[in-house]
Coordinates of C-alpha atoms and ligand atoms in Angstrom, one line a residue:
M1 CA 132.5 119.7 115.0
A2 CA 134.3 116.7 113.5
K3 CA 137.4 115.7 115.4
P4 CA 140.5 116.9 113.7
E5 CA 142.0 114.2 111.5
K6 CA 145.5 113.0 111.9
P7 CA 148.1 114.7 109.7
H8 CA 148.5 113.1 106.4
Y9 CA 151.0 113.7 103.6
R10 CA 150.9 113.6 99.8
C11 CA 153.7 113.8 97.3
E12 CA 153.1 116.7 94.9
A13 CA 155.0 115.0 92.2
C14 CA 153.4 111.5 92.0
G15 CA 150.4 111.8 94.4
A16 CA 151.6 109.0 96.7
Q17 CA 150.2 109.2 100.2
S18 CA 152.0 108.7 103.4
A19 CA 151.2 108.8 107.1
K20 CA 154.4 110.6 108.0
W21 CA 156.5 113.3 106.5
S22 CA 159.9 112.5 105.0
G23 CA 162.3 114.5 102.9
Q24 CA 162.1 112.1 100.0
C25 CA 159.1 110.4 98.5
V26 CA 159.4 106.6 98.8
E27 CA 157.4 106.1 95.6
C28 CA 159.0 108.4 93.1
G29 CA 162.1 109.5 94.9
A30 CA 161.3 113.3 94.5
W31 CA 162.8 115.5 97.3
N32 CA 160.9 117.9 99.4
R33 CA 157.6 117.4 97.6
L34 CA 155.6 115.9 100.5
V35 CA 152.9 118.4 101.7
E36 CA 150.2 118.0 104.3
S37 CA 146.8 117.2 102.8
V38 CA 143.4 116.0 103.8
A39 CA 143.4 112.2 104.2
Q40 CA 141.5 110.2 101.7
P41 CA 138.9 108.9 101.3
V42 CA 137.1 112.0 100.2
R43 CA 134.3 109.9 98.8
Q44 CA 131.7 110.7 101.5
T45 CA 131.8 114.4 100.7
R46 CA 132.7 114.1 97.0
Y47 CA 129.4 113.0 95.7
T48 CA 127.2 115.3 97.7
N49 CA 126.3 118.8 96.7
Y50 CA 126.6 121.7 99.0
A51 CA 123.3 121.2 100.6
G52 CA 124.4 117.6 101.4
A53 CA 122.1 115.8 99.0
P54 CA 123.6 113.1 96.9
Q55 CA 124.5 114.1 93.4
V56 CA 125.2 111.6 90.7
S57 CA 126.1 112.6 87.2
G58 CA 125.2 110.7 84.1
I59 CA 126.3 110.8 80.5
C60 CA 124.3 113.1 78.2
S61 CA 124.6 114.7 74.8
L62 CA 125.8 118.3 74.7
A63 CA 122.8 119.1 72.5
D64 CA 120.4 118.2 75.4
I65 CA 121.9 120.8 77.7
Q66 CA 120.0 124.0 77.9
A67 CA 122.9 126.4 77.6
T68 CA 121.7 129.9 78.2
A69 CA 124.2 132.7 77.7
T70 CA 125.6 133.6 81.1
Q71 CA 124.3 136.9 82.3
R72 CA 127.4 139.0 83.1
L73 CA 127.3 141.6 85.9
A74 CA 128.8 145.0 85.2
T75 CA 131.2 145.7 88.1
G76 CA 130.9 149.5 87.7
L77 CA 134.6 149.6 86.6
A78 CA 134.8 149.3 82.9
E79 CA 138.5 148.4 82.9
L80 CA 137.8 145.6 85.3
D81 CA 134.9 144.4 83.2
R82 CA 137.3 144.4 80.3
V83 CA 139.8 142.1 81.9
L84 CA 137.1 139.8 83.1
G85 CA 136.0 139.3 79.5
G86 CA 133.0 141.7 79.6
G87 CA 131.8 141.6 83.2
L88 CA 131.5 139.3 86.2
V89 CA 130.2 135.8 85.6
P90 CA 128.0 134.6 88.5
G91 CA 129.6 131.5 90.2
S92 CA 133.1 132.3 88.9
V93 CA 136.2 132.3 91.0
I94 CA 138.7 135.0 90.2
L95 CA 142.3 135.1 91.5
I96 CA 143.9 138.5 91.7
G97 CA 147.7 138.4 92.2
G98 CA 150.1 141.2 92.7
N99 CA 152.8 142.6 94.9
P100 CA 151.9 143.9 98.4
G101 CA 150.7 147.5 98.3
I102 CA 150.0 147.6 94.6
G103 CA 146.2 148.2 95.2
K104 CA 144.4 144.8 95.2
S105 CA 142.4 145.6 98.4
T106 CA 141.6 149.1 97.1
L107 CA 140.4 147.8 93.7
L108 CA 138.2 145.2 95.3
L109 CA 136.8 147.5 97.9
Q110 CA 135.9 150.0 95.2
T111 CA 134.4 147.2 93.1
L112 CA 132.2 145.9 96.0
A113 CA 131.0 149.5 96.7
A114 CA 130.0 149.9 93.1
L115 CA 128.2 146.5 93.1
A116 CA 126.6 146.9 96.5
G117 CA 123.9 149.2 95.0
H118 CA 122.2 146.2 93.4
L119 CA 123.8 143.1 94.8
S120 CA 124.5 141.7 98.2
T121 CA 128.3 141.6 98.8
L122 CA 130.7 140.5 101.5
Y123 CA 134.3 141.5 102.1
V124 CA 136.2 139.0 104.2
S125 CA 139.6 140.3 105.4
G126 CA 142.1 138.1 107.2
E127 CA 144.8 140.8 107.0
E128 CA 143.4 144.2 108.1
S129 CA 141.3 145.2 111.0
A130 CA 137.7 146.4 110.5
Q131 CA 138.8 149.9 111.5
Q132 CA 141.5 150.0 108.8
I133 CA 139.1 148.9 106.1
S134 CA 136.4 151.3 107.3
L135 CA 138.9 154.2 107.2
R136 CA 140.0 153.3 103.7
A137 CA 136.4 153.2 102.6
Q138 CA 135.8 156.6 104.1
R139 CA 138.9 157.9 102.4
L140 CA 137.7 156.6 99.1
N141 CA 134.3 158.2 99.6
L142 CA 132.5 155.0 99.3
A143 CA 128.9 154.4 100.6
R144 CA 130.0 152.5 103.8
E145 CA 126.5 151.6 105.0
R146 CA 126.1 149.1 102.1
L147 CA 129.4 147.4 102.5
H148 CA 129.4 144.2 104.7
L149 CA 132.6 143.2 106.3
L150 CA 133.9 140.1 108.1
T151 CA 137.3 139.9 109.7
E152 CA 137.9 136.2 110.2
T153 CA 140.5 133.6 109.0
C154 CA 138.9 130.3 109.6
I155 CA 137.3 129.0 106.3
E156 CA 134.7 127.0 108.2
H157 CA 133.4 130.0 110.1
I158 CA 133.5 132.2 107.0
L159 CA 131.4 129.7 104.9
E160 CA 129.0 129.4 107.8
Q161 CA 128.6 133.2 107.8
A162 CA 128.4 133.3 104.0
Q163 CA 125.6 130.8 104.0
K164 CA 123.6 133.0 106.4
H165 CA 124.3 136.3 104.6
Q166 CA 124.2 134.8 101.1
P167 CA 126.3 137.3 99.3
Q168 CA 126.3 137.3 95.5
V169 CA 129.9 138.6 95.4
L170 CA 132.4 137.5 98.0
V171 CA 135.9 138.9 98.3
M172 CA 138.6 136.9 100.2
D173 CA 141.6 139.1 101.1
S174 CA 144.0 137.3 101.0
I175 CA 144.0 133.6 100.4
Q176 CA 147.3 133.2 102.3
T177 CA 145.8 134.3 105.6
F178 CA 143.0 131.7 105.7
F179 CA 143.1 128.3 107.1
T180 CA 140.8 125.3 107.4
D181 CA 140.3 123.2 110.6
T182 CA 140.9 120.0 108.7
L183 CA 144.6 120.7 108.3
Q184 CA 147.2 121.3 111.0
S185 CA 149.7 123.3 109.0
A186 CA 150.0 127.0 109.4
P187 CA 148.0 129.5 107.3
G188 CA 149.9 130.4 104.1
S189 CA 151.4 126.9 103.7
V190 CA 150.9 125.2 100.4
A191 CA 148.4 122.7 101.8
Q192 CA 146.3 125.4 103.6
V193 CA 146.2 127.7 100.6
R194 CA 145.2 124.9 98.3
E195 CA 142.6 123.4 100.6
S196 CA 141.1 126.8 101.5
A197 CA 140.8 127.7 97.9
A198 CA 139.3 124.3 97.1
R199 CA 136.6 124.9 99.7
L200 CA 135.8 128.4 98.3
V201 CA 135.7 127.1 94.7
Q202 CA 133.3 124.4 95.8
Y203 CA 131.2 127.0 97.6
A204 CA 131.2 129.3 94.6
K205 CA 130.0 126.6 92.2
H206 CA 127.3 125.3 94.4
T207 CA 125.8 128.6 95.4
N208 CA 126.5 130.6 92.2
T209 CA 128.5 133.2 94.2
S210 CA 131.2 135.1 92.4
V211 CA 134.4 134.9 94.5
F212 CA 137.5 137.1 94.3
L213 CA 140.6 135.6 95.9
V214 CA 143.4 137.9 96.5
G215 CA 146.9 136.3 96.3
H216 CA 150.3 137.8 97.2
V217 CA 153.2 137.4 94.9
T218 CA 156.6 136.2 96.0
K219 CA 159.9 138.0 95.3
E220 CA 160.4 135.7 92.3
G221 CA 157.1 137.0 90.8
A222 CA 155.1 133.8 91.2
L223 CA 151.8 133.7 93.1
A224 CA 152.9 132.9 96.7
G225 CA 152.0 129.4 97.6
P226 CA 151.0 127.1 94.9
R227 CA 150.7 127.5 91.1
V228 CA 147.9 125.0 91.7
L229 CA 145.6 127.9 92.5
E230 CA 145.8 128.9 88.9
H231 CA 144.3 125.6 87.8
M232 CA 141.5 125.7 90.3
V233 CA 140.1 129.1 89.5
D234 CA 138.2 130.4 86.4
T235 CA 140.1 133.6 85.9
V236 CA 143.6 134.8 86.9
L237 CA 144.4 138.5 86.9
Y238 CA 147.7 140.0 87.7
F239 CA 148.2 143.4 89.1
E240 CA 151.3 145.1 87.7
G241 CA 152.9 148.5 88.3
E242 CA 156.2 150.1 88.7
A243 CA 157.5 151.5 92.0
G244 CA 157.2 155.2 92.0
S245 CA 154.6 155.2 89.2
Q246 CA 150.9 155.9 89.5
L247 CA 150.2 153.5 86.7
R248 CA 148.5 150.2 87.5
L249 CA 147.9 147.5 84.9
V250 CA 145.6 144.6 85.4
R251 CA 146.3 141.7 83.1
T252 CA 144.3 138.6 82.3
I253 CA 146.6 135.5 82.5
K254 CA 143.8 132.9 82.3
N255 CA 140.1 133.3 81.6
R256 CA 137.5 130.5 81.1
F257 CA 135.0 133.2 80.1
G258 CA 137.0 135.5 77.8
A259 CA 140.2 136.4 76.1
V260 CA 143.6 136.4 77.8
N261 CA 146.2 139.2 77.7
E262 CA 143.4 141.7 78.0
L263 CA 144.7 144.8 79.8
G264 CA 143.0 147.1 82.2
V265 CA 144.6 150.4 83.0
F266 CA 144.3 152.3 86.2
A267 CA 146.0 155.2 88.0
M268 CA 146.5 155.1 91.7
T269 CA 145.4 158.5 93.0
G270 CA 144.7 160.0 96.4
Q271 CA 141.0 158.9 95.9
G272 CA 141.9 155.3 95.0
L273 CA 142.1 153.8 91.6
R274 CA 140.9 155.8 88.7
E275 CA 140.2 154.2 85.3
I276 CA 142.1 155.2 82.3
S277 CA 140.0 154.4 79.3
N278 CA 142.3 155.9 76.7
P279 CA 145.7 154.7 77.7
S280 CA 147.6 155.3 74.4
A281 CA 148.4 158.8 75.3
L282 CA 149.9 157.6 78.6
F283 CA 152.6 155.4 77.1
L284 CA 154.0 158.0 74.7
S285 CA 156.7 160.0 76.4
P286 CA 156.4 163.7 75.6
H287 CA 159.4 164.8 73.6
E288 CA 159.8 168.4 72.7
E289 CA 161.7 167.4 69.6
S290 CA 162.4 164.0 68.1
V291 CA 165.3 162.0 69.5
P292 CA 167.4 159.3 67.9
G293 CA 166.5 155.7 69.0
S294 CA 162.8 156.3 69.6
A295 CA 160.0 154.7 67.6
V296 CA 156.3 154.6 68.1
L297 CA 154.6 151.2 67.8
V298 CA 150.9 150.4 67.5
T299 CA 150.6 147.2 69.5
R300 CA 147.5 145.4 70.7
E301 CA 146.7 144.5 74.3
G302 CA 143.9 142.0 74.3
T303 CA 141.3 143.5 72.1
R304 CA 142.4 147.1 72.0
P305 CA 145.2 148.9 70.0
L306 CA 147.7 150.7 72.1
L307 CA 150.4 153.2 71.1
V308 CA 153.7 152.6 72.9
E309 CA 157.1 154.1 72.5
I310 CA 160.1 151.9 72.0
Q311 CA 163.5 153.3 72.9
A312 CA 166.8 151.8 71.8
L313 CA 170.3 152.8 72.8
V314 CA 173.1 151.5 70.6
D315 CA 176.5 152.3 72.0
Q316 CA 180.2 151.3 71.4
S317 CA 180.8 148.2 73.5
A318 CA 183.7 148.2 76.0
S319 CA 183.9 144.4 76.1
G320 CA 184.5 141.8 73.5
N321 CA 181.1 140.3 74.2
P322 CA 178.6 143.1 73.5
R323 CA 175.4 143.2 75.5
R324 CA 171.9 142.8 74.2
I325 CA 169.4 143.9 76.9
A326 CA 165.7 144.1 76.3
L327 CA 163.3 145.5 79.0
G328 CA 159.6 144.8 78.3
S329 CA 160.3 142.6 75.3
D330 CA 162.1 139.4 74.3
Q331 CA 165.9 139.5 74.3
H332 CA 166.3 136.6 71.9
R333 CA 164.0 138.3 69.5
L334 CA 166.2 141.4 69.6
S335 CA 169.3 139.3 68.8
M336 CA 167.5 137.7 66.0
L337 CA 166.4 141.0 64.5
L338 CA 169.9 142.4 64.7
A339 CA 171.1 139.3 62.8
V340 CA 168.4 139.9 60.1
L341 CA 169.5 143.5 59.8
H342 CA 173.1 142.4 59.2
K343 CA 172.3 139.6 56.8
H344 CA 169.7 141.4 54.7
G345 CA 170.4 145.0 55.4
G346 CA 174.2 144.8 55.5
I347 CA 174.4 146.7 58.9
G348 CA 176.3 144.9 61.6
M349 CA 176.4 145.9 65.3
F350 CA 178.8 143.3 66.5
D351 CA 180.9 145.9 68.4
Q352 CA 177.9 147.7 69.9
D353 CA 175.9 147.2 73.1
V354 CA 172.2 147.3 72.3
F355 CA 169.7 148.3 75.0
L356 CA 166.0 148.3 74.4
N357 CA 163.2 149.6 76.6
I358 CA 159.4 149.8 76.2
V359 CA 158.3 153.1 77.8
G360 CA 155.8 153.0 80.6
G361 CA 156.5 149.5 81.9
V362 CA 154.3 147.7 79.4
R363 CA 155.4 144.3 78.1
V364 CA 155.1 143.7 74.4
S365 CA 155.5 140.1 73.3
E366 CA 153.8 140.1 69.9
P367 CA 156.0 139.9 66.7
A368 CA 154.3 143.0 65.4
A369 CA 156.8 144.9 67.4
D370 CA 159.7 143.6 65.2
L371 CA 159.9 146.4 62.7
A372 CA 159.7 149.2 65.3
V373 CA 162.4 147.5 67.4
L374 CA 164.6 147.3 64.4
L375 CA 164.1 150.9 63.3
A376 CA 164.6 152.2 66.8
A377 CA 167.9 150.4 67.1
L378 CA 169.1 151.6 63.7
S379 CA 168.0 155.1 64.4
S380 CA 170.1 155.1 67.5
Y381 CA 173.0 153.5 65.7
R382 CA 172.9 156.1 62.9
D383 CA 172.1 158.9 65.4
I384 CA 169.3 160.1 63.2
P385 CA 165.9 160.6 64.8
L386 CA 162.8 159.1 63.2
S387 CA 159.9 161.5 62.3
R388 CA 157.8 162.4 65.3
N389 CA 154.7 161.8 63.3
L390 CA 155.6 158.2 62.4
V391 CA 154.1 155.0 63.7
I392 CA 155.4 151.5 62.8
F393 CA 154.3 147.9 63.1
G394 CA 155.1 144.7 61.3
E395 CA 156.7 141.3 61.8
V396 CA 160.1 140.7 60.4
G397 CA 160.9 137.3 58.9
L398 CA 164.3 135.6 58.8
A399 CA 164.5 136.2 55.1
G400 CA 164.3 139.9 55.7
E401 CA 160.7 140.1 54.5
L402 CA 157.9 141.9 56.3
R403 CA 155.0 139.8 57.4
P404 CA 151.5 141.0 58.1
V405 CA 150.1 141.3 61.6
P406 CA 146.5 140.9 62.8
N407 CA 144.1 143.8 62.9
G408 CA 146.2 146.2 60.8
Q409 CA 143.3 148.5 60.0
E410 CA 142.4 149.0 63.6
R411 CA 146.0 149.9 64.4
L412 CA 146.1 152.5 61.7
Y413 CA 142.9 154.1 62.9
E414 CA 144.3 154.3 66.4
A415 CA 147.4 156.0 65.1
A416 CA 145.3 158.5 63.0
R417 CA 143.1 159.2 66.1
H418 CA 146.2 160.2 68.0
G419 CA 147.3 162.6 65.3
F420 CA 150.1 160.6 63.6
S421 CA 150.5 161.4 60.0
R422 CA 152.8 158.6 58.7
A423 CA 152.9 154.9 59.0
I424 CA 155.4 152.2 57.9
I425 CA 153.7 148.8 57.7
P426 CA 153.9 145.5 55.9
K427 CA 152.5 145.4 52.3
S428 CA 149.8 142.9 53.2
N429 CA 148.5 145.2 55.8
A430 CA 147.8 148.0 53.4
P431 CA 144.2 149.2 53.9
K432 CA 141.8 149.0 51.0
K433 CA 140.6 152.5 51.6
P434 CA 142.9 155.3 52.6
V435 CA 142.9 156.3 56.3
T436 CA 142.2 160.0 56.7
G437 CA 145.2 162.0 57.7
L438 CA 147.7 159.1 57.4
R439 CA 150.3 158.6 54.7
I440 CA 151.1 154.9 54.6
D441 CA 154.2 153.2 53.3
A442 CA 153.2 149.6 52.7
I443 CA 156.4 147.7 52.0
S444 CA 157.7 144.2 51.7
R445 CA 161.4 144.2 52.8
I446 CA 163.3 145.7 55.7
T447 CA 165.7 147.6 53.3
E448 CA 162.6 149.5 52.0
A449 CA 161.6 150.2 55.6
T450 CA 165.0 151.7 56.5
E451 CA 164.8 153.9 53.3
A452 CA 161.2 155.0 54.0
A453 CA 162.2 155.9 57.6
G454 CA 165.2 157.9 56.2
I455 CA 167.9 156.0 58.1
A456 CA 169.2 153.6 55.5
Ligands
TYD501 P1 146.3 148.2 98.9 O1 145.0 148.2 98.1 O2 146.2 148.1 100.4 O3 147.3 147.2 98.3 P2 147.3 145.6 98.4 O4 146.0 145.2 98.9 O5 147.6 145.2 97.0 O6 148.4 145.2 99.3 O7 147.0 149.6 98.4 C1 147.8 150.2 99.3 C2 148.6 151.3 98.6 O8 147.8 152.1 97.8 C3 149.2 152.1 99.6 O9 150.6 152.1 99.4 C4 148.6 153.5 99.5 C5 148.0 153.5 98.2 N1 146.8 154.2 98.1 C6 146.7 155.4 97.4 O10 147.7 155.9 96.9 N2 145.5 156.1 97.4 C7 144.4 155.6 98.0 O11 143.3 156.2 97.9 C8 144.5 154.3 98.6 C9 143.3 153.7 99.3 C10 145.7 153.7 98.7
MG502 MG1 145.6 144.2 100.7

């Protein structure tokens, strides 16, 4: 084995290298940005491919490149395929982030078990013992004989084993536990995480292996260790879920092979993660009768329409500075909508606290939620419930006008499918053909919307 190199430091801000660590970078003056790295020159390794043969690239025309559509592998979990952009791309590197205990290891073990029927796979764990993983597989009723496991934390050893076993899908759980011999810092440090990930990315590209990297999330909600991981990988997925709830959402944050903001929905059960292919019903809270302050929105997550309930509570404020709190949506947008309601609808809530919540822990960031937020707030303010059969969507402009939103037709169909019988939507979203079972109010101003909803 090569003799370990001397420690070497590099400024994360300006890239300056130094032989010893100091608190401040002598080049750019940034504080605390020196991290251990592999000493340059990297040249010797850089221009060789994985087998060690020299590899020199030349300039060519894009037209000369034989681009065949990448064959995607179905993972056996349709919700996971959805967030990956339609299946697993060979040679891609996928980072799955999420809080400890949310279900990352469970999801990947189930995925590998589903894939193991027709592909060779390898699960590398630096966190749990072989017994623990085997027990979990047993509890999940997975075919254990086809699952291959390696408990090891040294990247060099792992890659050596991987080259022997040649898995087509490799799971690394978790990236914070691995280390490479070339660095002296502890596993989990920025330098180790980055260098280990870089090795794995290089391995994935050269051997056309799909690699899943599991990453823990810090208390602040960022992927522990470096954001730089997000730049290195092809796809970044985040695992979300509320404490005490079975619901688990997997969201695409970045994808070189598909759309972002795609959402996969799972439930954590006693038998592992179960897919929920029709999540709309899940996000609607079951009310016996209609309550003031509740509105149903048809939003879109990635490529699919989703019905969610928006709840607002408008209450007399005890302080001179009333509160505007939005959970699951944008606070500034809420303030803006209340200003529009005052200016163009003549209804002021200056002495009221306004709280907003999206039921089920989903985040809605698209402007199509505007009208539903506005009507939910007004419904609570007036203490008049909206009809239980009503769905709402539409963007609200600063002039009090309603603006169209993308995929209006599809949203209406989703509402009709779930038994809603009325919709208030922007005029430009009015469908050409009527939607069976749905009475549609297609309007152009917020004042018309409040009238149509019966809370003007
Ligand atoms: P895990 O996949 O170990 O989480 P992560 O790898 O993200 O840290 O999930 C562990 C949690 O999931 C644990 O709290 C128990 C729960 N769980 C179930 O509820 N049912 C199951 O079948 C399994 C395997 C786990
Ligand atoms: Mg785990």
